[in-house]
Amino acid sequence: MPSLPDMATPEAERLAQEAAQPADPHITDVALKPALFDWLCRMGDGALILGHRTSEWCGHGPALEEDIALANTALDLIGHAALWLELAAEVEAQGRTADDLAYLRDAMRFRNPQIVELPNGDIGRTLMREFLYDAWHYEMLLKLRDSSSPRVAEIAAKAGKEVAYQLDRASDLVIRLGDGTEESHARMQAALDHLWPYTGELFTDDAVDEAVAEAGIAPRASELQGPWDATLREVMGEATLTVPDRRADVHLGGKQGRHTEHLGYILAEMQFLQRAYPGAEW
Amino acid sequence: MYAQMVKSEAADGEQTPEDRAFQARIDRGEKIEPKDWMPEGYRKTLIRQIGQHAHSEIVGQLPEGNWITRAPTLERKQILLAKVQDEAGHGLYLYSAAETLGVSRDELFEKLHSGAMKYSSIFNYPTLTWADMGAIGWLVDGAAIMNQVPLQRTSYGPYSRAMIRICKEESFHQRQGYSIMMKMAGGTPEQKEMAQDALNRFWYPSLMMFGPSDKDSVHSAQSMAWKIKINTNDELRQKFVDETVPQAEYLGLTVPDPDLAWNAGRGHYDFTEPDWTEFFDVLKGNGPCNEERLGARVKAWEDGAWFREGLSAHAEKAAARRLAAE
Ligand SMILES: [Fe+2]
Ligand SMILES: [Fe+2]
C-alpha cells in the first residue's frame, strides 16, 4: 500500500500546477475540442516524429560536433512534442497522458505532415528536411505567440527560441554545403528535389486549420506560405541551389492521418515496449 | 575504466637531469602543461591513454544509442538521448586534451578505424533489453567513475581538467541508470527478469573494465610514477565491487557470483575474478559486437567525408571572397 505522502503528493502537485496555468477558456471549449485536439496533435506529432528521426543520428554523425548538434535538435523537438501532447491530452480530457498519445496511438491517429516521417537519407537530406521544416516551424511559432490561447502562446514562446536557433543552424549548413564542393552541391540539390513535393502539405488548409484560425488560436496553414517562401528563396539563393519547378503539394494527407509507409515502422520501433508490456511503468 | 592495458613507455636508459627535474615536479604535485618540457615516453603514453579513453566515449555512444528510438516514455527518451550526447561531449573534451600533446583528432580516428588503437572492451557487448540502459548507467558509468575520480588529480593539466568536467556528468549518468534499474527491479515480473538478466550479462564485463589483475599488468609502475595512473587495477576493481554489491542488494537483484561474500577480516568482499580469456578475446576483436561497433564508426566517418569536405571547401571559398573584397 502506498504511504500517505505518496498518495497526496501528485495531487498536490497537480493542483499547484493548475493554479499556475493562465486561464484559457479554449482548453475547455466543448465545441472546439475535436479541432483543437487534432491541431495540437499536429504540432506535437510533427515535433515528435522529426525528433525521433533526428535522434537516429546519435552516434553516427559525420563529425563529433554535428553528432552533438543533431542530438540537441532531437532533444529540443521531443521536448516540444511533450508540451504539445500534454496540452492535447488535457484538451481531450479522457484521462490520457502525453505518453499515451505518443506510444499508444496507431498511424492513422498521427497528425504529422508526411515530410517528417521520411527516412533520414544522407546527412544532406536530413539537414535539408530540417531546414524546410524549421523554416515553417519558426514562422508558425512566431505567429502563435499572439495566439488567443495563452497556453498555446506559452508553449510557442518557449519552443520558438529553440527553433530560431535550429533554423539558423540548418540554414547555415544548407548554404555551406550547397556552395561547397561539386559533390556536396549535387547532394543538397538532390535532397531539395526529393523533399520538395512534400512541402506543400505544410501550407494546405483544411477544416481543422479553419476552426482554430476562426478561434484566433493559430494562423491558417496557407498564411505561412509567404514568409516561408521568402526564407527559402534567400537561403537557396545563397546556397546556389535551385528551387524545383514542380508542384510542391504532391504528397498530402499526413495532417489528416494518411501517411507514407514509413510511419508504421517508426511507430513499431518507438512504441515497442509500451505495446509489448501494457501497463508497465518505466 | 575506459583505458585498459595502455602500454606505458618505459624510460629508456639512463635518466637525464631533465627527466629527474620532471619527475620532481610531478612528485611535488605540480601540473604539467602543454608547453612544458616532458619526456617523450610521458607524451606518448598519455596520447595512448587519452586517445583510448576518447575512443571509448564515442564508441560507447553506440550500445546505448541502440535504444534511443525504442525508449519507453518521452521522458526516458530525452534522458537517454541527453546521456548519449554527453558521451559525445566527453569524446570531444578528450580529443581536445590529446590535441594539446600534438596529435590531431583525425589522426586518432584513423588509428581507431585501422584497429591500431583500442577502446574499452565493455562496448563490445550487446544491449538486448531496456534494462541494459539501466545496467550500463549503473555499472559501466559507475566503473568509469571509479577510475576517473582519481584521474582528476592526474599530472597532465588538460587531462585533469577534462576529467573534472566529465566526472560531474558521469555521476549523473550513474544515478539515472540506477533509477531505471529501480523501476525495472520493482516492476512487473518480466521487468524484474530483464533487470536480473542485464546484471547477469554486464557484471563480469564491468569488472573487466579495470583491466587485468595487477600481477599481469606490466606497465603500471612507470604510469603510476608519472601520475597518469593513480590506483592499481585491482584496487579499483575491489572498490567497485564493495560499492556495487549493496546497491544490487537494495534492488533485490543477485550478483551472478556464487562465491561473493563479505570478508570481515579484509573489510572487503571476496569475489570471483572475471574470465580473463574472454577479456583478451574481446580485446583481440572476437567479442560479440566488435565488428558492428567499429564498423558503425568507420561507416559514420566515411559517409561523412563529403560533408566535411563540403564545409572546408565553403570555408576556403568564403575566405577567398573576403580577400577579393578587400
Ligand atoms: Fe562518458
Ligand atoms: Fe557516462
PDB file of C-alpha atoms in Angstrom, chain B residues 39-302:
ATOM      1  CA  PRO B  39      59.766  13.134 -21.661  1.00  0.00           C
ATOM      2  CA  GLU B  40      58.759  11.623 -24.976  1.00  0.00           C
ATOM      3  CA  GLY B  41      57.579   8.493 -23.159  1.00  0.00           C
ATOM      4  CA  TYR B  42      55.220  10.559 -20.990  1.00  0.00           C
ATOM      5  CA  ARG B  43      53.771  12.257 -24.056  1.00  0.00           C
ATOM      6  CA  LYS B  44      53.320   9.034 -25.986  1.00  0.00           C
ATOM      7  CA  THR B  45      51.793   7.161 -23.070  1.00  0.00           C
ATOM      8  CA  LEU B  46      49.354   9.976 -22.428  1.00  0.00           C
ATOM      9  CA  ILE B  47      48.333  10.108 -26.078  1.00  0.00           C
ATOM     10  CA  ARG B  48      47.597   6.392 -25.954  1.00  0.00           C
ATOM     11  CA  GLN B  49      45.645   6.638 -22.733  1.00  0.00           C
ATOM     12  CA  ILE B  50      43.666   9.787 -23.508  1.00  0.00           C
ATOM     13  CA  GLY B  51      43.089   8.596 -27.063  1.00  0.00           C
ATOM     14  CA  GLN B  52      41.782   5.248 -25.899  1.00  0.00           C
ATOM     15  CA  HIS B  53      39.580   6.988 -23.393  1.00  0.00           C
ATOM     16  CA  ALA B  54      38.230   9.358 -26.077  1.00  0.00           C
ATOM     17  CA  HIS B  55      37.537   6.455 -28.438  1.00  0.00           C
ATOM     18  CA  SER B  56      35.692   4.679 -25.642  1.00  0.00           C
ATOM     19  CA  GLU B  57      33.404   7.666 -25.181  1.00  0.00           C
ATOM     20  CA  ILE B  58      32.340   7.773 -28.807  1.00  0.00           C
ATOM     21  CA  VAL B  59      32.164   4.024 -29.391  1.00  0.00           C
ATOM     22  CA  GLY B  60      30.328   3.978 -26.062  1.00  0.00           C
ATOM     23  CA  GLN B  61      27.553   6.015 -27.667  1.00  0.00           C
ATOM     24  CA  LEU B  62      26.576   3.038 -29.781  1.00  0.00           C
ATOM     25  CA  PRO B  63      25.294   0.395 -27.331  1.00  0.00           C
ATOM     26  CA  GLU B  64      23.006   2.927 -25.664  1.00  0.00           C
ATOM     27  CA  GLY B  65      22.236   4.708 -28.909  1.00  0.00           C
ATOM     28  CA  ASN B  66      20.773   1.361 -29.905  1.00  0.00           C
ATOM     29  CA  TRP B  67      17.778   2.022 -27.593  1.00  0.00           C
ATOM     30  CA  ILE B  68      17.107   5.730 -28.167  1.00  0.00           C
ATOM     31  CA  THR B  69      14.454   5.043 -30.789  1.00  0.00           C
ATOM     32  CA  ARG B  70      12.821   2.462 -28.515  1.00  0.00           C
ATOM     33  CA  ALA B  71      12.904   4.330 -25.203  1.00  0.00           C
ATOM     34  CA  PRO B  72       9.568   3.641 -23.489  1.00  0.00           C
ATOM     35  CA  THR B  73       8.451   7.152 -22.499  1.00  0.00           C
ATOM     36  CA  LEU B  74       9.079  10.671 -23.732  1.00  0.00           C
ATOM     37  CA  GLU B  75      10.995  11.457 -20.565  1.00  0.00           C
ATOM     38  CA  ARG B  76      13.191   8.346 -20.755  1.00  0.00           C
ATOM     39  CA  LYS B  77      13.863   9.109 -24.393  1.00  0.00           C
ATOM     40  CA  GLN B  78      15.038  12.615 -23.523  1.00  0.00           C
ATOM     41  CA  ILE B  79      17.190  11.410 -20.637  1.00  0.00           C
ATOM     42  CA  LEU B  80      18.852   8.705 -22.711  1.00  0.00           C
ATOM     43  CA  LEU B  81      19.419  10.993 -25.673  1.00  0.00           C
ATOM     44  CA  ALA B  82      20.967  13.609 -23.398  1.00  0.00           C
ATOM     45  CA  LYS B  83      23.165  10.964 -21.825  1.00  0.00           C
ATOM     46  CA  VAL B  84      24.488   9.635 -25.107  1.00  0.00           C
ATOM     47  CA  GLN B  85      25.028  13.206 -26.237  1.00  0.00           C
ATOM     48  CA  ASP B  86      27.075  13.815 -23.089  1.00  0.00           C
ATOM     49  CA  GLU B  87      29.317  10.892 -24.061  1.00  0.00           C
ATOM     50  CA  ALA B  88      29.975  12.536 -27.424  1.00  0.00           C
ATOM     51  CA  GLY B  89      30.854  15.686 -25.486  1.00  0.00           C
ATOM     52  CA  HIS B  90      33.277  13.692 -23.338  1.00  0.00           C
ATOM     53  CA  GLY B  91      34.891  12.416 -26.505  1.00  0.00           C
ATOM     54  CA  LEU B  92      35.245  15.992 -27.678  1.00  0.00           C
ATOM     55  CA  TYR B  93      36.920  17.171 -24.437  1.00  0.00           C
ATOM     56  CA  LEU B  94      39.320  14.250 -24.506  1.00  0.00           C
ATOM     57  CA  TYR B  95      40.277  14.588 -28.162  1.00  0.00           C
ATOM     58  CA  SER B  96      40.963  18.231 -27.416  1.00  0.00           C
ATOM     59  CA  ALA B  97      43.147  17.245 -24.456  1.00  0.00           C
ATOM     60  CA  ALA B  98      45.042  14.821 -26.723  1.00  0.00           C
ATOM     61  CA  GLU B  99      45.479  17.563 -29.328  1.00  0.00           C
ATOM     62  CA  THR B 100      47.479  19.582 -26.801  1.00  0.00           C
ATOM     63  CA  LEU B 101      50.036  16.762 -26.968  1.00  0.00           C
ATOM     64  CA  GLY B 102      50.461  17.225 -30.697  1.00  0.00           C
ATOM     65  CA  VAL B 103      48.152  14.611 -32.171  1.00  0.00           C
ATOM     66  CA  SER B 104      45.108  15.611 -34.214  1.00  0.00           C
ATOM     67  CA  ARG B 105      41.639  14.174 -33.803  1.00  0.00           C
ATOM     68  CA  ASP B 106      41.753  12.928 -37.394  1.00  0.00           C
ATOM     69  CA  GLU B 107      44.973  11.031 -36.722  1.00  0.00           C
ATOM     70  CA  LEU B 108      43.426   9.414 -33.683  1.00  0.00           C
ATOM     71  CA  PHE B 109      40.302   8.500 -35.639  1.00  0.00           C
ATOM     72  CA  GLU B 110      42.455   6.911 -38.278  1.00  0.00           C
ATOM     73  CA  LYS B 111      44.150   4.772 -35.644  1.00  0.00           C
ATOM     74  CA  LEU B 112      40.819   3.763 -34.170  1.00  0.00           C
ATOM     75  CA  HIS B 113      39.447   2.829 -37.566  1.00  0.00           C
ATOM     76  CA  SER B 114      42.507   0.822 -38.551  1.00  0.00           C
ATOM     77  CA  GLY B 115      42.455  -1.064 -35.249  1.00  0.00           C
ATOM     78  CA  ALA B 116      45.820   0.379 -34.188  1.00  0.00           C
ATOM     79  CA  MET B 117      44.112   1.941 -31.160  1.00  0.00           C
ATOM     80  CA  LYS B 118      41.549   0.288 -28.924  1.00  0.00           C
ATOM     81  CA  TYR B 119      38.502   1.326 -26.965  1.00  0.00           C
ATOM     82  CA  SER B 120      37.138  -0.215 -23.785  1.00  0.00           C
ATOM     83  CA  SER B 121      36.161  -3.877 -24.107  1.00  0.00           C
ATOM     84  CA  ILE B 122      32.803  -3.195 -22.426  1.00  0.00           C
ATOM     85  CA  PHE B 123      31.321  -1.600 -25.525  1.00  0.00           C
ATOM     86  CA  ASN B 124      31.653  -4.809 -27.492  1.00  0.00           C
ATOM     87  CA  TYR B 125      28.727  -6.326 -25.608  1.00  0.00           C
ATOM     88  CA  PRO B 126      25.205  -6.048 -26.986  1.00  0.00           C
ATOM     89  CA  THR B 127      22.299  -4.155 -25.389  1.00  0.00           C
ATOM     90  CA  LEU B 128      19.423  -6.591 -25.545  1.00  0.00           C
ATOM     91  CA  THR B 129      16.662  -5.138 -23.384  1.00  0.00           C
ATOM     92  CA  TRP B 130      15.687  -1.790 -21.932  1.00  0.00           C
ATOM     93  CA  ALA B 131      17.138  -2.905 -18.590  1.00  0.00           C
ATOM     94  CA  ASP B 132      20.557  -2.724 -20.233  1.00  0.00           C
ATOM     95  CA  MET B 133      20.153   1.071 -20.289  1.00  0.00           C
ATOM     96  CA  GLY B 134      19.869   0.855 -16.528  1.00  0.00           C
ATOM     97  CA  ALA B 135      22.713  -1.615 -16.108  1.00  0.00           C
ATOM     98  CA  ILE B 136      25.080   0.417 -18.269  1.00  0.00           C
ATOM     99  CA  GLY B 137      24.419   3.659 -16.424  1.00  0.00           C
ATOM    100  CA  TRP B 138      24.685   1.964 -13.067  1.00  0.00           C
ATOM    101  CA  LEU B 139      27.621  -0.385 -13.694  1.00  0.00           C
ATOM    102  CA  VAL B 140      29.546   0.938 -16.684  1.00  0.00           C
ATOM    103  CA  ASP B 141      29.333   4.628 -15.842  1.00  0.00           C
ATOM    104  CA  GLY B 142      29.835   3.547 -12.229  1.00  0.00           C
ATOM    105  CA  ALA B 143      33.062   1.736 -13.087  1.00  0.00           C
ATOM    106  CA  ALA B 144      34.185   4.675 -15.213  1.00  0.00           C
ATOM    107  CA  ILE B 145      33.692   6.990 -12.246  1.00  0.00           C
ATOM    108  CA  MET B 146      35.818   4.743 -10.017  1.00  0.00           C
ATOM    109  CA  ASN B 147      38.685   5.246 -12.399  1.00  0.00           C
ATOM    110  CA  GLN B 148      38.075   8.840 -13.357  1.00  0.00           C
ATOM    111  CA  VAL B 149      37.599  10.393  -9.945  1.00  0.00           C
ATOM    112  CA  PRO B 150      41.257   9.763  -9.013  1.00  0.00           C
ATOM    113  CA  LEU B 151      42.310  10.858 -12.504  1.00  0.00           C
ATOM    114  CA  GLN B 152      41.041  14.338 -11.701  1.00  0.00           C
ATOM    115  CA  ARG B 153      44.377  14.570  -9.869  1.00  0.00           C
ATOM    116  CA  THR B 154      46.436  13.280 -12.793  1.00  0.00           C
ATOM    117  CA  SER B 155      49.665  15.156 -13.546  1.00  0.00           C
ATOM    118  CA  TYR B 156      48.746  16.394 -17.005  1.00  0.00           C
ATOM    119  CA  GLY B 157      46.745  19.633 -16.684  1.00  0.00           C
ATOM    120  CA  PRO B 158      44.425  19.380 -19.707  1.00  0.00           C
ATOM    121  CA  TYR B 159      43.634  15.740 -18.914  1.00  0.00           C
ATOM    122  CA  SER B 160      42.916  16.537 -15.280  1.00  0.00           C
ATOM    123  CA  ARG B 161      40.594  19.396 -16.239  1.00  0.00           C
ATOM    124  CA  ALA B 162      38.757  17.212 -18.770  1.00  0.00           C
ATOM    125  CA  MET B 163      38.275  14.603 -16.043  1.00  0.00           C
ATOM    126  CA  ILE B 164      36.797  17.150 -13.661  1.00  0.00           C
ATOM    127  CA  ARG B 165      34.169  18.179 -16.204  1.00  0.00           C
ATOM    128  CA  ILE B 166      33.454  14.602 -17.191  1.00  0.00           C
ATOM    129  CA  CYS B 167      33.123  13.233 -13.665  1.00  0.00           C
ATOM    130  CA  LYS B 168      30.237  15.561 -12.853  1.00  0.00           C
ATOM    131  CA  GLU B 169      28.246  14.214 -15.769  1.00  0.00           C
ATOM    132  CA  GLU B 170      29.195  10.597 -15.177  1.00  0.00           C
ATOM    133  CA  SER B 171      27.779  10.604 -11.674  1.00  0.00           C
ATOM    134  CA  PHE B 172      24.556  11.971 -13.104  1.00  0.00           C
ATOM    135  CA  HIS B 173      24.559   9.121 -15.628  1.00  0.00           C
ATOM    136  CA  GLN B 174      25.054   6.578 -12.897  1.00  0.00           C
ATOM    137  CA  ARG B 175      22.115   7.899 -10.910  1.00  0.00           C
ATOM    138  CA  GLN B 176      19.918   7.832 -13.996  1.00  0.00           C
ATOM    139  CA  GLY B 177      20.936   4.268 -14.741  1.00  0.00           C
ATOM    140  CA  TYR B 178      20.189   3.249 -11.203  1.00  0.00           C
ATOM    141  CA  SER B 179      16.793   4.897 -11.436  1.00  0.00           C
ATOM    142  CA  ILE B 180      15.988   2.727 -14.469  1.00  0.00           C
ATOM    143  CA  MET B 181      17.122  -0.332 -12.506  1.00  0.00           C
ATOM    144  CA  MET B 182      14.853   0.665  -9.610  1.00  0.00           C
ATOM    145  CA  LYS B 183      11.850   0.868 -11.911  1.00  0.00           C
ATOM    146  CA  MET B 184      12.672  -2.415 -13.586  1.00  0.00           C
ATOM    147  CA  ALA B 185      13.567  -4.333 -10.438  1.00  0.00           C
ATOM    148  CA  GLY B 186      10.428  -3.083  -8.736  1.00  0.00           C
ATOM    149  CA  GLY B 187       8.227  -3.524 -11.798  1.00  0.00           C
ATOM    150  CA  THR B 188       6.359  -6.425 -13.388  1.00  0.00           C
ATOM    151  CA  PRO B 189       7.836  -9.941 -13.274  1.00  0.00           C
ATOM    152  CA  GLU B 190       9.040  -9.501 -16.855  1.00  0.00           C
ATOM    153  CA  GLN B 191      10.761  -6.227 -15.988  1.00  0.00           C
ATOM    154  CA  LYS B 192      12.404  -7.794 -12.991  1.00  0.00           C
ATOM    155  CA  GLU B 193      13.601 -10.662 -15.160  1.00  0.00           C
ATOM    156  CA  MET B 194      15.104  -8.166 -17.618  1.00  0.00           C
ATOM    157  CA  ALA B 195      16.830  -6.343 -14.764  1.00  0.00           C
ATOM    158  CA  GLN B 196      18.369  -9.533 -13.393  1.00  0.00           C
ATOM    159  CA  ASP B 197      19.391 -10.653 -16.868  1.00  0.00           C
ATOM    160  CA  ALA B 198      21.076  -7.300 -17.513  1.00  0.00           C
ATOM    161  CA  LEU B 199      23.042  -7.615 -14.272  1.00  0.00           C
ATOM    162  CA  ASN B 200      23.983 -11.178 -15.181  1.00  0.00           C
ATOM    163  CA  ARG B 201      25.338 -10.104 -18.548  1.00  0.00           C
ATOM    164  CA  PHE B 202      27.077  -6.882 -17.505  1.00  0.00           C
ATOM    165  CA  TRP B 203      28.592  -7.871 -14.159  1.00  0.00           C
ATOM    166  CA  TYR B 204      31.778  -9.569 -15.331  1.00  0.00           C
ATOM    167  CA  PRO B 205      32.355  -7.320 -18.356  1.00  0.00           C
ATOM    168  CA  SER B 206      32.117  -4.386 -15.910  1.00  0.00           C
ATOM    169  CA  LEU B 207      34.774  -5.952 -13.694  1.00  0.00           C
ATOM    170  CA  MET B 208      36.952  -6.352 -16.778  1.00  0.00           C
ATOM    171  CA  MET B 209      36.788  -2.616 -17.390  1.00  0.00           C
ATOM    172  CA  PHE B 210      39.517  -2.111 -14.785  1.00  0.00           C
ATOM    173  CA  GLY B 211      41.963  -4.157 -16.812  1.00  0.00           C
ATOM    174  CA  PRO B 212      43.862  -7.320 -15.952  1.00  0.00           C
ATOM    175  CA  SER B 213      44.967  -8.240 -12.482  1.00  0.00           C
ATOM    176  CA  ASP B 214      47.937  -6.287 -11.095  1.00  0.00           C
ATOM    177  CA  LYS B 215      50.156  -9.335 -11.221  1.00  0.00           C
ATOM    178  CA  ASP B 216      49.650  -9.470 -15.028  1.00  0.00           C
ATOM    179  CA  SER B 217      49.680  -5.758 -15.569  1.00  0.00           C
ATOM    180  CA  VAL B 218      53.201  -4.983 -16.676  1.00  0.00           C
ATOM    181  CA  HIS B 219      53.022  -1.320 -17.498  1.00  0.00           C
ATOM    182  CA  SER B 220      51.698   0.162 -14.292  1.00  0.00           C
ATOM    183  CA  ALA B 221      54.839   1.258 -12.442  1.00  0.00           C
ATOM    184  CA  GLN B 222      56.026   3.989 -14.816  1.00  0.00           C
ATOM    185  CA  SER B 223      52.489   5.324 -15.338  1.00  0.00           C
ATOM    186  CA  MET B 224      51.962   5.481 -11.613  1.00  0.00           C
ATOM    187  CA  ALA B 225      55.232   7.337 -11.092  1.00  0.00           C
ATOM    188  CA  TRP B 226      54.095   9.837 -13.714  1.00  0.00           C
ATOM    189  CA  LYS B 227      50.660  10.077 -12.054  1.00  0.00           C
ATOM    190  CA  ILE B 228      48.958   9.084 -15.263  1.00  0.00           C
ATOM    191  CA  LYS B 229      47.582   6.131 -13.399  1.00  0.00           C
ATOM    192  CA  ILE B 230      46.670   6.720  -9.772  1.00  0.00           C
ATOM    193  CA  ASN B 231      45.389   3.393  -8.462  1.00  0.00           C
ATOM    194  CA  THR B 232      46.100  -0.172  -9.474  1.00  0.00           C
ATOM    195  CA  ASN B 233      43.540  -2.182 -11.418  1.00  0.00           C
ATOM    196  CA  ASP B 234      42.850  -4.490  -8.504  1.00  0.00           C
ATOM    197  CA  GLU B 235      42.361  -1.648  -6.032  1.00  0.00           C
ATOM    198  CA  LEU B 236      39.775  -0.037  -8.254  1.00  0.00           C
ATOM    199  CA  ARG B 237      38.026  -3.319  -9.022  1.00  0.00           C
ATOM    200  CA  GLN B 238      37.747  -4.082  -5.301  1.00  0.00           C
ATOM    201  CA  LYS B 239      36.377  -0.632  -4.604  1.00  0.00           C
ATOM    202  CA  PHE B 240      33.813  -1.080  -7.353  1.00  0.00           C
ATOM    203  CA  VAL B 241      32.661  -4.446  -6.006  1.00  0.00           C
ATOM    204  CA  ASP B 242      32.450  -3.105  -2.462  1.00  0.00           C
ATOM    205  CA  GLU B 243      30.263  -0.201  -3.544  1.00  0.00           C
ATOM    206  CA  THR B 244      28.131  -2.064  -6.045  1.00  0.00           C
ATOM    207  CA  VAL B 245      27.120  -5.174  -4.093  1.00  0.00           C
ATOM    208  CA  PRO B 246      24.972  -3.303  -1.547  1.00  0.00           C
ATOM    209  CA  GLN B 247      23.354  -1.398  -4.430  1.00  0.00           C
ATOM    210  CA  ALA B 248      22.433  -4.695  -6.078  1.00  0.00           C
ATOM    211  CA  GLU B 249      21.029  -5.953  -2.784  1.00  0.00           C
ATOM    212  CA  TYR B 250      18.922  -2.824  -2.444  1.00  0.00           C
ATOM    213  CA  LEU B 251      17.475  -3.556  -5.878  1.00  0.00           C
ATOM    214  CA  GLY B 252      16.697  -7.116  -4.799  1.00  0.00           C
ATOM    215  CA  LEU B 253      18.920  -8.469  -7.546  1.00  0.00           C
ATOM    216  CA  THR B 254      21.517 -11.209  -7.288  1.00  0.00           C
ATOM    217  CA  VAL B 255      25.108 -10.623  -8.328  1.00  0.00           C
ATOM    218  CA  PRO B 256      25.967 -13.586 -10.583  1.00  0.00           C
ATOM    219  CA  ASP B 257      28.800 -14.814  -8.402  1.00  0.00           C
ATOM    220  CA  PRO B 258      28.094 -17.727  -6.031  1.00  0.00           C
ATOM    221  CA  ASP B 259      31.389 -17.102  -4.207  1.00  0.00           C
ATOM    222  CA  LEU B 260      30.707 -13.480  -3.486  1.00  0.00           C
ATOM    223  CA  ALA B 261      30.979 -12.996   0.279  1.00  0.00           C
ATOM    224  CA  TRP B 262      31.834 -10.276   2.757  1.00  0.00           C
ATOM    225  CA  ASN B 263      35.265 -10.866   4.250  1.00  0.00           C
ATOM    226  CA  ALA B 264      35.239  -9.217   7.654  1.00  0.00           C
ATOM    227  CA  GLY B 265      38.966  -9.780   8.095  1.00  0.00           C
ATOM    228  CA  ARG B 266      39.839  -7.831   4.950  1.00  0.00           C
ATOM    229  CA  GLY B 267      36.948  -5.436   5.242  1.00  0.00           C
ATOM    230  CA  HIS B 268      36.121  -6.166   1.611  1.00  0.00           C
ATOM    231  CA  TYR B 269      34.014  -8.503  -0.473  1.00  0.00           C
ATOM    232  CA  ASP B 270      35.680 -11.616  -1.820  1.00  0.00           C
ATOM    233  CA  PHE B 271      34.589 -12.144  -5.390  1.00  0.00           C
ATOM    234  CA  THR B 272      35.304 -14.254  -8.452  1.00  0.00           C
ATOM    235  CA  GLU B 273      37.679 -12.772 -10.984  1.00  0.00           C
ATOM    236  CA  PRO B 274      36.254 -12.337 -14.469  1.00  0.00           C
ATOM    237  CA  ASP B 275      37.226 -14.782 -17.185  1.00  0.00           C
ATOM    238  CA  TRP B 276      40.416 -13.180 -18.489  1.00  0.00           C
ATOM    239  CA  THR B 277      40.447 -15.402 -21.559  1.00  0.00           C
ATOM    240  CA  GLU B 278      37.201 -13.782 -22.595  1.00  0.00           C
ATOM    241  CA  PHE B 279      38.676 -10.341 -21.897  1.00  0.00           C
ATOM    242  CA  PHE B 280      41.706 -10.901 -24.131  1.00  0.00           C
ATOM    243  CA  ASP B 281      39.478 -12.421 -26.772  1.00  0.00           C
ATOM    244  CA  VAL B 282      37.240  -9.364 -26.815  1.00  0.00           C
ATOM    245  CA  LEU B 283      40.259  -7.061 -26.973  1.00  0.00           C
ATOM    246  CA  LYS B 284      41.559  -9.009 -29.942  1.00  0.00           C
ATOM    247  CA  GLY B 285      38.343  -8.372 -31.806  1.00  0.00           C
ATOM    248  CA  ASN B 286      36.387 -11.505 -31.008  1.00  0.00           C
ATOM    249  CA  GLY B 287      33.689 -10.012 -28.789  1.00  0.00           C
ATOM    250  CA  PRO B 288      30.021 -10.213 -29.714  1.00  0.00           C
ATOM    251  CA  CYS B 289      29.875  -6.714 -31.220  1.00  0.00           C
ATOM    252  CA  ASN B 290      33.424  -5.687 -32.169  1.00  0.00           C
ATOM    253  CA  GLU B 291      32.758  -5.693 -35.880  1.00  0.00           C
ATOM    254  CA  GLU B 292      29.460  -3.876 -35.562  1.00  0.00           C
ATOM    255  CA  ARG B 293      30.822  -1.186 -33.263  1.00  0.00           C
ATOM    256  CA  LEU B 294      33.936  -0.426 -35.246  1.00  0.00           C
ATOM    257  CA  GLY B 295      32.008  -0.843 -38.480  1.00  0.00           C
ATOM    258  CA  ALA B 296      29.488   1.774 -37.349  1.00  0.00           C
ATOM    259  CA  ARG B 297      32.278   4.236 -36.538  1.00  0.00           C
ATOM    260  CA  VAL B 298      34.027   3.671 -39.856  1.00  0.00           C
ATOM    261  CA  LYS B 299      30.760   3.995 -41.753  1.00  0.00           C
ATOM    262  CA  ALA B 300      29.885   7.258 -39.993  1.00  0.00           C
ATOM    263  CA  TRP B 301      33.318   8.613 -40.839  1.00  0.00           C
ATOM    264  CA  GLU B 302      33.294   7.526 -44.470  1.00  0.00           C
TER     265      GLU B 302
END
